[in-house]
CSV table of C-alpha atoms in Angstrom, one decimal:
chain,number,residue,atom,x,y,z
A,1,UNK,CA,0.0,0.0,0.0
A,2,UNK,CA,1.1,3.6,-0.7
A,3,UNK,CA,1.6,5.4,2.5
A,4,UNK,CA,-1.1,7.9,3.5
A,5,UNK,CA,-1.0,10.9,5.8
A,6,UNK,CA,-3.3,11.1,8.8
A,7,UNK,CA,-4.8,14.2,7.2
A,8,UNK,CA,-5.7,12.2,4.0
A,9,UNK,CA,-7.5,9.7,6.2
A,10,UNK,CA,-9.5,12.5,7.8
A,11,UNK,CA,-10.4,14.0,4.4
A,12,UNK,CA,-11.3,10.6,2.9
A,13,UNK,CA,-13.6,9.6,5.7
A,14,UNK,CA,-15.0,12.9,6.7
A,15,UNK,CA,-14.1,12.1,10.3
A,16,UNK,CA,-12.9,14.1,13.3
A,17,UNK,CA,-9.3,13.8,14.2
A,18,UNK,CA,-8.1,13.4,17.9
A,19,UNK,CA,-4.3,13.6,17.6
A,20,UNK,CA,-2.0,11.8,20.0
A,21,UNK,CA,1.6,12.4,20.9
A,22,UNK,CA,2.4,9.6,18.5
A,23,UNK,CA,5.1,11.1,16.3
A,24,UNK,CA,4.0,9.3,13.1
A,25,UNK,CA,1.8,11.2,10.7
A,26,UNK,CA,1.7,8.4,8.1
A,27,UNK,CA,0.0,5.0,7.9
A,28,UNK,CA,1.5,2.2,5.8
A,29,UNK,CA,-1.4,-0.3,5.9
A,30,UNK,CA,-5.0,-0.9,6.8
A,31,UNK,CA,-6.4,-3.9,8.8
A,32,UNK,CA,-9.7,-4.7,10.3
A,33,UNK,CA,-8.3,-7.8,12.1
A,34,UNK,CA,-6.3,-6.8,15.1
A,35,UNK,CA,-4.2,-10.0,14.9
A,36,UNK,CA,-2.8,-8.9,11.5
A,37,UNK,CA,-1.8,-5.4,12.5
A,38,UNK,CA,1.7,-4.4,11.6
A,39,UNK,CA,3.6,-1.3,13.0
A,40,UNK,CA,2.3,1.8,11.2
A,41,UNK,CA,-1.1,0.4,10.3
A,42,UNK,CA,-4.6,1.9,10.5
A,43,UNK,CA,-6.9,-0.3,12.6
A,44,UNK,CA,-10.6,-0.4,11.4
A,45,UNK,CA,-12.8,-1.8,14.2
A,46,UNK,CA,-15.9,-3.1,12.4
A,47,UNK,CA,-19.1,-3.7,14.2
A,48,UNK,CA,-22.0,-6.1,13.6
A,49,UNK,CA,-22.3,-9.8,13.8
A,50,UNK,CA,-21.0,-11.6,16.9
A,51,UNK,CA,-18.1,-9.3,17.7
A,52,UNK,CA,-17.4,-5.6,18.0
A,53,UNK,CA,-14.0,-4.6,16.7
A,54,UNK,CA,-13.7,-1.8,19.2
A,55,UNK,CA,-13.1,-4.4,21.9
A,56,UNK,CA,-9.8,-5.3,20.2
A,57,UNK,CA,-8.2,-1.9,20.3
A,58,UNK,CA,-5.6,-2.8,22.9
A,59,UNK,CA,-4.5,-5.7,20.8
A,60,UNK,CA,-4.1,-3.3,17.8
A,61,UNK,CA,-2.1,-0.9,20.0
A,62,UNK,CA,0.1,-3.7,21.2
A,63,UNK,CA,0.7,-4.8,17.6
A,64,UNK,CA,1.9,-1.3,16.7
A,65,UNK,CA,-1.1,0.5,15.1
A,66,UNK,CA,-0.5,4.2,14.4
A,67,UNK,CA,-4.2,5.2,14.0
A,68,UNK,CA,-7.7,3.9,14.1
A,69,UNK,CA,-11.2,4.7,13.0
A,70,UNK,CA,-13.6,4.9,15.9
A,71,UNK,CA,-17.4,5.1,16.2
A,72,UNK,CA,-17.7,4.7,20.0
A,73,UNK,CA,-17.4,7.5,22.5
A,74,UNK,CA,-13.8,8.7,22.6
A,75,UNK,CA,-11.7,7.9,25.7
A,76,UNK,CA,-8.9,10.2,26.6
A,77,UNK,CA,-6.5,7.3,27.3
A,78,UNK,CA,-7.1,6.0,23.8
A,79,UNK,CA,-5.8,9.2,22.2
A,80,UNK,CA,-2.6,9.0,24.2
A,81,UNK,CA,-1.6,5.9,22.2
A,82,UNK,CA,-2.6,6.6,18.6
A,83,UNK,CA,-4.4,9.0,16.3
A,84,UNK,CA,-8.1,8.5,16.5
A,85,UNK,CA,-10.5,9.4,13.7
A,86,UNK,CA,-14.0,9.5,14.9
A,87,UNK,CA,-16.6,8.5,12.3
A,88,UNK,CA,-20.3,7.7,12.4
A,89,UNK,CA,-19.9,4.3,10.8
A,90,UNK,CA,-16.5,2.5,10.6
A,91,UNK,CA,-17.6,0.3,7.7
A,92,UNK,CA,-18.8,3.2,5.7
A,93,UNK,CA,-15.6,5.1,6.4
A,94,UNK,CA,-13.6,2.1,5.5
A,95,UNK,CA,-15.4,2.0,2.1
A,96,UNK,CA,-14.9,5.8,1.7
A,97,UNK,CA,-11.2,5.3,2.3
A,98,UNK,CA,-11.1,2.6,-0.4
A,99,UNK,CA,-12.7,5.0,-2.9
A,100,UNK,CA,-10.1,7.6,-2.1
A,101,UNK,CA,-7.3,5.2,-2.5
A,102,UNK,CA,-8.6,3.8,-5.7
A,103,UNK,CA,-8.7,7.3,-7.1
A,104,UNK,CA,-5.2,8.0,-5.8
A,105,UNK,CA,-3.6,5.0,-7.4
A,106,UNK,CA,-6.0,5.2,-10.4
A,107,UNK,CA,-5.6,1.7,-11.9
A,108,UNK,CA,-7.8,0.2,-14.6
A,109,UNK,CA,-10.5,-1.6,-12.6
A,110,UNK,CA,-12.1,-4.8,-13.7
A,111,UNK,CA,-15.2,-5.9,-11.8
A,112,UNK,CA,-16.4,-9.5,-12.1
A,113,UNK,CA,-19.7,-11.1,-10.9
A,114,UNK,CA,-21.9,-14.0,-11.9
A,115,UNK,CA,-23.7,-17.0,-10.4
A,116,UNK,CA,-20.7,-19.2,-11.1
A,117,UNK,CA,-17.2,-18.8,-12.3
A,118,UNK,CA,-16.3,-15.5,-10.7
A,119,UNK,CA,-13.2,-16.7,-8.9
A,120,UNK,CA,-11.9,-18.7,-11.8
A,121,UNK,CA,-12.5,-15.9,-14.3
A,122,UNK,CA,-10.8,-13.4,-11.9
A,123,UNK,CA,-7.8,-15.7,-11.6
A,124,UNK,CA,-7.6,-16.3,-15.4
A,125,UNK,CA,-8.0,-12.6,-16.1
A,126,UNK,CA,-5.2,-11.6,-13.7
A,127,UNK,CA,-3.0,-14.3,-15.2
A,128,UNK,CA,-3.6,-13.2,-18.8
A,129,UNK,CA,-2.8,-9.6,-18.0
A,130,UNK,CA,0.4,-10.2,-16.1
A,131,UNK,CA,2.5,-10.4,-19.2
A,132,UNK,CA,2.2,-6.6,-19.6
A,133,UNK,CA,0.9,-5.1,-16.4
A,134,UNK,CA,1.3,-5.1,-12.7
A,135,UNK,CA,-1.9,-6.7,-11.5
A,136,UNK,CA,-3.6,-6.9,-8.1
A,137,UNK,CA,-6.6,-9.1,-7.5
A,138,UNK,CA,-9.1,-10.3,-5.0
A,139,UNK,CA,-7.7,-13.0,-2.7
A,140,UNK,CA,-9.8,-15.9,-1.3
A,141,UNK,CA,-13.4,-15.0,-0.6
A,142,UNK,CA,-12.9,-11.2,-0.1
A,143,UNK,CA,-15.6,-10.3,-2.5
A,144,UNK,CA,-18.2,-8.5,-0.2
A,145,UNK,CA,-18.7,-5.1,1.3
A,146,UNK,CA,-15.7,-5.7,3.6
A,147,UNK,CA,-13.4,-7.7,1.3
A,148,UNK,CA,-13.7,-5.6,-1.8
A,149,UNK,CA,-12.6,-2.3,-0.1
A,150,UNK,CA,-9.9,-4.3,1.7
A,151,UNK,CA,-8.6,-5.6,-1.6
A,152,UNK,CA,-8.5,-2.0,-3.0
A,153,UNK,CA,-6.6,-0.8,0.1
A,154,UNK,CA,-4.0,-3.5,-0.1
A,155,UNK,CA,-3.2,-2.6,-3.7
A,156,UNK,CA,0.5,-1.7,-4.2
A,157,UNK,CA,1.3,1.8,-5.3
A,158,UNK,CA,2.7,0.5,-8.7
A,159,UNK,CA,-0.6,-1.4,-9.6
A,160,UNK,CA,-1.7,-0.9,-13.2
A,161,UNK,CA,-4.8,-3.1,-13.1
A,162,UNK,CA,-7.0,-4.4,-10.2
A,163,UNK,CA,-9.3,-7.3,-10.8
A,164,UNK,CA,-12.2,-7.3,-8.3
A,165,UNK,CA,-14.6,-10.2,-7.7
A,166,UNK,CA,-18.1,-9.1,-6.5
A,167,UNK,CA,-20.3,-11.5,-4.7
A,168,UNK,CA,-23.9,-11.1,-3.3
A,169,UNK,CA,-26.9,-12.7,-1.8
A,170,UNK,CA,-29.5,-10.0,-2.3
A,171,UNK,CA,-30.5,-6.8,-4.1
A,172,UNK,CA,-28.4,-3.7,-3.6
A,173,UNK,CA,-25.2,-5.5,-2.7
A,174,UNK,CA,-23.5,-5.5,-6.2
A,175,UNK,CA,-24.6,-1.9,-6.7
A,176,UNK,CA,-22.8,-0.9,-3.5
A,177,UNK,CA,-19.6,-2.8,-4.6
A,178,UNK,CA,-19.7,-1.4,-8.1
A,179,UNK,CA,-20.0,2.2,-6.9
A,180,UNK,CA,-17.0,1.7,-4.6
A,181,UNK,CA,-15.0,0.0,-7.4
A,182,UNK,CA,-16.1,2.1,-10.4
A,183,UNK,CA,-15.0,-0.5,-12.9
A,184,UNK,CA,-13.6,0.3,-16.4
A,185,UNK,CA,-14.7,-3.2,-17.4
A,186,UNK,CA,-17.7,-5.0,-15.9
A,187,UNK,CA,-18.2,-8.8,-16.4
A,188,UNK,CA,-21.2,-11.1,-15.7
A,189,UNK,CA,-20.0,-14.7,-16.1
A,190,UNK,CA,-23.4,-16.3,-16.2
A,191,UNK,CA,-26.9,-16.3,-14.6
A,192,UNK,CA,-27.6,-19.5,-12.7
A,193,UNK,CA,-29.8,-20.4,-9.8
A,194,UNK,CA,-27.6,-19.4,-6.9
A,195,UNK,CA,-29.5,-17.2,-4.3
A,196,UNK,CA,-33.0,-18.2,-5.5
A,197,UNK,CA,-33.9,-18.3,-1.8
A,198,UNK,CA,-33.4,-14.5,-1.6
A,199,UNK,CA,-34.1,-13.4,-5.2
A,200,UNK,CA,-36.9,-15.7,-6.2
A,201,UNK,CA,-36.2,-16.3,-9.9
A,202,UNK,CA,-33.4,-16.2,-12.5
A,203,UNK,CA,-34.9,-12.9,-13.6
A,204,UNK,CA,-34.3,-11.6,-10.1
A,205,UNK,CA,-30.8,-12.9,-10.1
A,206,UNK,CA,-30.1,-11.2,-13.5
A,207,UNK,CA,-31.5,-7.9,-12.1
A,208,UNK,CA,-29.2,-8.1,-9.1
A,209,UNK,CA,-26.1,-9.0,-11.2
A,210,UNK,CA,-26.8,-6.1,-13.6
A,211,UNK,CA,-26.3,-3.8,-10.7
A,212,UNK,CA,-22.6,-4.0,-11.6
A,213,UNK,CA,-23.4,-1.5,-14.3
A,214,UNK,CA,-24.3,1.2,-11.7
A,215,UNK,CA,-20.7,2.0,-11.1
A,216,UNK,CA,-19.3,1.2,-14.6
A,217,UNK,CA,-17.6,4.3,-16.1
A,218,UNK,CA,-19.4,6.1,-18.9
A,219,UNK,CA,-17.1,4.8,-21.5
A,220,UNK,CA,-16.7,1.4,-19.8
A,221,UNK,CA,-17.0,-2.0,-21.4
A,222,UNK,CA,-19.7,-4.6,-20.4
A,223,UNK,CA,-18.9,-8.2,-21.1
A,224,UNK,CA,-21.6,-10.9,-20.8
A,225,UNK,CA,-22.6,-14.3,-22.2
A,226,UNK,CA,-24.2,-14.2,-25.7
A,227,UNK,CA,-26.7,-16.9,-24.9
A,228,UNK,CA,-28.2,-15.2,-21.8
A,229,UNK,CA,-31.4,-13.4,-22.9
A,230,UNK,CA,-31.9,-12.0,-19.4
A,231,UNK,CA,-28.8,-9.8,-19.9
A,232,UNK,CA,-29.4,-8.5,-23.4
A,233,UNK,CA,-31.6,-5.6,-22.5
A,234,UNK,CA,-29.0,-3.5,-20.8
A,235,UNK,CA,-28.2,0.2,-21.1
A,236,UNK,CA,-24.6,0.1,-22.0
A,237,UNK,CA,-23.8,0.8,-25.7
A,238,UNK,CA,-20.2,-0.5,-25.4
A,239,UNK,CA,-20.5,-4.2,-24.8
A,240,UNK,CA,-19.1,-7.5,-25.9
A,241,UNK,CA,-20.5,-11.0,-25.8
A,242,UNK,CA,-18.7,-14.4,-25.4
A,243,UNK,CA,-19.7,-18.0,-25.8
A,244,UNK,CA,-19.4,-21.3,-27.7
A,245,UNK,CA,-21.6,-20.1,-30.6
A,246,UNK,CA,-20.4,-18.0,-33.6
A,247,UNK,CA,-23.1,-15.5,-32.8
A,248,UNK,CA,-20.8,-14.4,-30.0
A,249,UNK,CA,-18.3,-11.6,-30.5
A,250,UNK,CA,-15.7,-13.8,-29.0
A,251,UNK,CA,-16.2,-17.5,-29.3
A,252,UNK,CA,-14.4,-20.9,-28.8
A,253,UNK,CA,-14.7,-24.0,-31.0
A,254,UNK,CA,-13.1,-27.4,-31.6
A,255,UNK,CA,-13.1,-28.2,-27.8
A,256,UNK,CA,-11.3,-31.3,-26.5
A,257,UNK,CA,-11.7,-32.2,-22.8
A,258,UNK,CA,-9.3,-34.3,-20.8
A,259,UNK,CA,-9.0,-34.9,-17.1
A,260,UNK,CA,-6.5,-32.2,-16.4
A,261,UNK,CA,-6.5,-30.2,-19.6
A,262,UNK,CA,-9.0,-28.6,-22.0
A,263,UNK,CA,-8.1,-27.6,-25.5
A,264,UNK,CA,-9.9,-25.2,-27.8
A,265,UNK,CA,-9.6,-22.6,-30.6
A,266,UNK,CA,-10.9,-19.1,-30.6
A,267,UNK,CA,-11.7,-16.5,-33.2
A,268,UNK,CA,-9.3,-14.1,-31.4
A,269,UNK,CA,-6.4,-16.1,-33.0
A,270,UNK,CA,-7.5,-19.0,-35.3
A,271,UNK,CA,-4.0,-20.2,-35.8
A,272,UNK,CA,-3.4,-21.1,-32.1
A,273,UNK,CA,-4.7,-24.0,-30.1
A,274,UNK,CA,-5.4,-22.7,-26.6
A,275,UNK,CA,-5.1,-24.9,-23.5
A,276,UNK,CA,-6.2,-24.4,-19.9
A,277,UNK,CA,-5.0,-26.8,-17.1
A,278,UNK,CA,-8.5,-27.6,-15.9
A,279,UNK,CA,-11.4,-29.6,-17.3
A,280,UNK,CA,-14.8,-28.4,-18.4
A,281,UNK,CA,-16.3,-26.4,-21.3
A,282,UNK,CA,-17.6,-24.0,-18.7
A,283,UNK,CA,-14.1,-23.1,-18.0
A,284,UNK,CA,-13.5,-22.4,-21.6
A,285,UNK,CA,-16.0,-19.6,-21.4
A,286,UNK,CA,-14.2,-18.2,-18.3
A,287,UNK,CA,-11.1,-18.2,-20.4
A,288,UNK,CA,-12.8,-16.4,-23.2
A,289,UNK,CA,-13.6,-13.5,-20.8
A,290,UNK,CA,-9.9,-13.4,-19.8
A,291,UNK,CA,-8.8,-13.3,-23.4
A,292,UNK,CA,-11.4,-10.7,-24.3
A,293,UNK,CA,-10.1,-8.4,-21.6
A,294,UNK,CA,-6.5,-9.0,-22.6
A,295,UNK,CA,-7.4,-8.0,-26.2
A,296,UNK,CA,-9.2,-4.9,-24.9
A,297,UNK,CA,-6.2,-3.9,-22.9
A,298,UNK,CA,-3.7,-4.5,-25.8
A,299,UNK,CA,-2.0,-7.6,-24.4
A,300,UNK,CA,-0.5,-9.6,-27.3
A,301,UNK,CA,-2.9,-12.5,-27.8
A,302,UNK,CA,-0.2,-15.2,-28.1
A,303,UNK,CA,1.2,-14.0,-24.7
A,304,UNK,CA,-2.2,-14.1,-23.0
A,305,UNK,CA,-2.9,-17.6,-24.4
A,306,UNK,CA,0.4,-18.8,-23.1
A,307,UNK,CA,-0.2,-17.4,-19.6
A,308,UNK,CA,-3.6,-19.1,-19.5
A,309,UNK,CA,-1.9,-22.4,-20.2
A,310,UNK,CA,0.0,-22.0,-16.9
A,311,UNK,CA,-2.7,-20.6,-14.6
A,312,UNK,CA,-3.6,-22.4,-11.3
A,313,UNK,CA,-7.1,-22.7,-10.0
A,314,UNK,CA,-8.0,-21.5,-6.5
A,315,UNK,CA,-7.8,-24.3,-4.0
A,316,UNK,CA,-10.9,-26.6,-3.7
A,317,UNK,CA,-12.2,-25.8,-7.2
A,318,UNK,CA,-11.8,-28.7,-9.7
A,319,UNK,CA,-8.7,-29.7,-7.8
A,320,UNK,CA,-7.2,-33.2,-8.5
A,321,UNK,CA,-6.0,-35.0,-5.4
A,322,UNK,CA,-5.2,-38.6,-4.6
A,323,UNK,CA,-6.3,-41.0,-1.8
A,324,UNK,CA,-3.9,-43.1,0.2
A,325,UNK,CA,-4.5,-46.0,-2.1
A,326,UNK,CA,-4.0,-44.0,-5.3
A,327,UNK,CA,-7.6,-43.3,-6.4
A,328,UNK,CA,-8.1,-39.9,-8.1
A,329,UNK,CA,-10.3,-37.3,-6.4
A,330,UNK,CA,-11.7,-34.3,-8.2
A,331,UNK,CA,-12.3,-31.9,-5.4
A,332,UNK,CA,-15.0,-29.2,-6.2
A,333,UNK,CA,-16.6,-29.1,-2.8
A,334,UNK,CA,-16.3,-25.3,-2.2
A,335,UNK,CA,-19.4,-24.1,-4.0
A,336,UNK,CA,-22.3,-25.4,-6.0
A,337,UNK,CA,-25.4,-24.4,-8.0
A,338,UNK,CA,-27.7,-26.5,-10.2
A,339,UNK,CA,-25.9,-25.1,-13.2
A,340,UNK,CA,-22.4,-25.9,-12.0
A,341,UNK,CA,-23.4,-29.3,-10.7
A,342,UNK,CA,-24.9,-30.4,-14.0
A,343,UNK,CA,-21.9,-29.0,-15.9
A,344,UNK,CA,-19.3,-30.9,-13.8
A,345,UNK,CA,-21.4,-34.1,-13.9
A,346,UNK,CA,-21.6,-33.9,-17.7
A,347,UNK,CA,-17.8,-33.4,-18.0
A,348,UNK,CA,-16.9,-36.0,-15.3
A,349,UNK,CA,-19.1,-38.6,-17.0
A,350,UNK,CA,-17.2,-38.3,-20.2
A,351,UNK,CA,-13.7,-38.7,-18.7
A,352,UNK,CA,-11.9,-41.8,-20.0
A,353,UNK,CA,-11.4,-44.7,-17.6
A,354,UNK,CA,-10.2,-48.2,-18.2
A,355,UNK,CA,-12.2,-51.5,-17.7
A,356,UNK,CA,-11.2,-51.9,-14.1
A,357,UNK,CA,-12.0,-48.3,-13.0
A,358,UNK,CA,-15.2,-46.7,-11.8
A,359,UNK,CA,-16.5,-43.2,-11.8
A,360,UNK,CA,-17.9,-42.4,-8.3
A,361,UNK,CA,-19.7,-39.2,-7.4
A,362,UNK,CA,-20.1,-37.8,-3.9
A,363,UNK,CA,-22.7,-35.0,-4.0
A,364,UNK,CA,-23.8,-32.7,-1.2
A,365,UNK,CA,-26.7,-30.3,-0.8
A,366,UNK,CA,-26.9,-27.2,-3.0
A,367,UNK,CA,-27.8,-24.3,-0.6
A,368,UNK,CA,-30.0,-21.2,-1.0
A,369,UNK,CA,-32.4,-22.5,-3.6
A,370,UNK,CA,-35.6,-21.6,-1.7
A,371,UNK,CA,-38.9,-23.1,-2.5
A,372,UNK,CA,-37.6,-24.8,-5.7
A,373,UNK,CA,-34.8,-26.6,-3.9
A,374,UNK,CA,-36.4,-30.1,-4.1
A,375,UNK,CA,-37.1,-29.6,-7.8
A,376,UNK,CA,-33.6,-28.6,-8.7
A,377,UNK,CA,-32.1,-31.5,-6.7
A,378,UNK,CA,-34.4,-34.0,-8.3
A,379,UNK,CA,-33.6,-32.7,-11.8
A,380,UNK,CA,-29.9,-33.7,-11.3
A,381,UNK,CA,-31.0,-37.3,-11.9
A,382,UNK,CA,-31.0,-36.4,-15.7
A,383,UNK,CA,-27.2,-36.2,-15.5
A,384,UNK,CA,-26.5,-39.3,-13.5
A,385,UNK,CA,-26.5,-42.6,-15.4
A,386,UNK,CA,-25.2,-46.1,-14.3
A,387,UNK,CA,-23.3,-46.6,-17.5
A,388,UNK,CA,-21.3,-43.4,-16.9
A,389,UNK,CA,-21.3,-43.2,-13.1
A,390,UNK,CA,-21.0,-46.5,-11.3
A,391,UNK,CA,-21.6,-45.5,-7.7
A,392,UNK,CA,-23.4,-42.5,-6.2
A,393,UNK,CA,-23.1,-41.1,-2.6
A,394,UNK,CA,-25.5,-38.4,-1.6
A,395,UNK,CA,-25.2,-36.2,1.5
A,396,UNK,CA,-27.6,-33.8,3.1
A,397,UNK,CA,-31.4,-33.4,3.7
A,398,UNK,CA,-32.0,-31.8,0.2
A,399,UNK,CA,-30.3,-34.7,-1.5
A,400,UNK,CA,-33.0,-37.1,-0.3
A,401,UNK,CA,-35.2,-36.4,-3.3
A,402,UNK,CA,-32.3,-37.2,-5.7
A,403,UNK,CA,-31.8,-40.5,-3.8
A,404,UNK,CA,-35.5,-41.3,-4.4
A,405,UNK,CA,-35.2,-40.4,-8.1
A,406,UNK,CA,-32.2,-42.6,-8.6
A,407,UNK,CA,-33.5,-45.7,-6.8
A,408,UNK,CA,-35.3,-46.8,-10.0
A,409,UNK,CA,-32.0,-46.8,-12.0
A,410,UNK,CA,-29.4,-47.8,-9.4
A,411,UNK,CA,-29.2,-50.9,-7.3
A,412,UNK,CA,-29.1,-50.3,-3.6
A,413,UNK,CA,-25.5,-51.5,-3.3
A,414,UNK,CA,-24.4,-48.7,-5.7
A,415,UNK,CA,-26.5,-45.9,-4.3
A,416,UNK,CA,-25.9,-44.5,-0.8
A,417,UNK,CA,-27.6,-41.7,1.1
A,418,UNK,CA,-26.5,-40.1,4.4
A,419,UNK,CA,-28.5,-37.2,5.8
A,420,UNK,CA,-26.0,-35.5,8.2
A,421,UNK,CA,-23.3,-37.8,9.6
A,422,UNK,CA,-19.9,-37.1,7.9
A,423,UNK,CA,-18.1,-39.9,9.7
A,424,UNK,CA,-20.5,-42.5,8.4
A,425,UNK,CA,-20.1,-41.2,4.9
A,426,UNK,CA,-16.3,-41.2,5.2
A,427,UNK,CA,-16.3,-44.7,6.5
A,428,UNK,CA,-18.5,-46.0,3.6
A,429,UNK,CA,-16.2,-44.4,1.1
A,430,UNK,CA,-13.0,-45.6,2.7
A,431,UNK,CA,-14.3,-49.2,2.7
A,432,UNK,CA,-15.4,-48.9,-1.0
A,433,UNK,CA,-12.8,-46.9,-2.9
A,434,UNK,CA,-10.3,-48.9,-5.0
A,435,UNK,CA,-7.0,-47.6,-6.3
A,436,UNK,CA,-8.3,-47.4,-9.9
A,437,UNK,CA,-11.3,-45.3,-9.1
A,438,UNK,CA,-12.1,-41.7,-10.0
A,439,UNK,CA,-14.1,-39.8,-7.5
A,440,UNK,CA,-16.0,-36.4,-7.9
A,441,UNK,CA,-16.8,-34.6,-4.7
A,442,UNK,CA,-19.2,-31.6,-5.3
A,443,UNK,CA,-21.3,-29.6,-2.9
A,444,UNK,CA,-22.1,-26.2,-1.4
A,445,UNK,CA,-19.5,-25.1,1.1
A,446,UNK,CA,-22.1,-25.3,4.0
A,447,UNK,CA,-22.4,-29.0,3.7
A,448,UNK,CA,-18.7,-29.3,4.7
A,449,UNK,CA,-17.8,-32.1,2.3
A,450,UNK,CA,-14.3,-30.6,2.4
A,451,UNK,CA,-13.8,-32.7,5.6
A,452,UNK,CA,-14.6,-35.8,3.5
A,453,UNK,CA,-11.9,-34.7,1.0
A,454,UNK,CA,-9.4,-34.2,3.8
A,455,UNK,CA,-10.3,-37.7,5.3
A,456,UNK,CA,-9.8,-39.4,2.0
A,457,UNK,CA,-6.7,-37.6,0.7
A,458,UNK,CA,-5.0,-36.4,3.9
A,459,UNK,CA,-4.8,-33.0,2.3
A,460,UNK,CA,-5.9,-29.9,4.3
A,461,UNK,CA,-8.7,-28.1,2.4
A,462,UNK,CA,-8.5,-24.7,4.1
């Protein structure tokens, strides 16, 4: 982070300064977790939820904080130790500071949202741009009203481009993030069924995702999937579509999918075969977004394509691991929607295996589907067939309807259901898995099938 003066903090947040005898007039970092404070940092005590950050002020002081934002009554002893900037709302002031810092550094801002593929697209985009620019991007799940401003405020001074992931669960959240970020390029990866519990329909989801245009700069670029009719009636003249159809502005063709690699060609450079080190045609569309942005920002296409061939997926997303006896595990247990579940089942079902091997799926509940949850879970049966997937393990209360739907096509010794006991599921799998098997584990994060992944592979998943 570029150093900021105490006066800049006051101006950015509109707060009232209570100066201490602390000789430093600069801050070199911003943290809302007192445990991560480094000497010279600004501490932002956030409120809400189970804890109040104000209660950790002594820890921040002990760690070397220079200043803090503060929304509680000011105590005289507090001002003796550090500069205190009193504000009405520490979160709002934190966000205002991020806006100030974004304007100060003035990078090109890329905002990415969508029902699925946000993180992968963010990582691919950052990778493709690194051949020419200094790129900063969202880390982990820092894609909300706290994580996005934090990502901005941790941006190095020399940053050329910042790639920001934007998540949400309801209306108004993407708009808030977009107005903080003010993207030059706004991306919607796809409209799926995530958050139906809060938004009611795919139309509602599209409306919420289109809020990313609220902060898009007047001459900014909007990138969206060509085959999504819910996104076609937008107000931005400068737009670009992507997809697997030639009707798209940027499209891929001649796809070849392997277990750890996917190959394709694109109209951006018809002479080159592109490769990404991850399976799935849905990841090809994510790659098309990254390549489209690279072209828009004048990155030589051959360099961008080469960088995508080397990119690494974020942990727990289509990650190949191995059990103690040598079976292959495809870990995709961090997130799920009906769309992503169907897509990965389709791809997994087509992966080559020899005569002694079996494809096994371990599927957990998809969360936040609301009143249509049972319907969406039941419909997954269309993508699960005994000739392609030899054994099925289902976990969670919502998966019961899929179990009932599959009972007519699977024998009871190849179909297993567990409502809530992870240990029983783990035990069943450990007894059954052979060294030649290939296992897909896919679920929403809240079902905690990551502990199943850890038990089977011995690999920590967080």
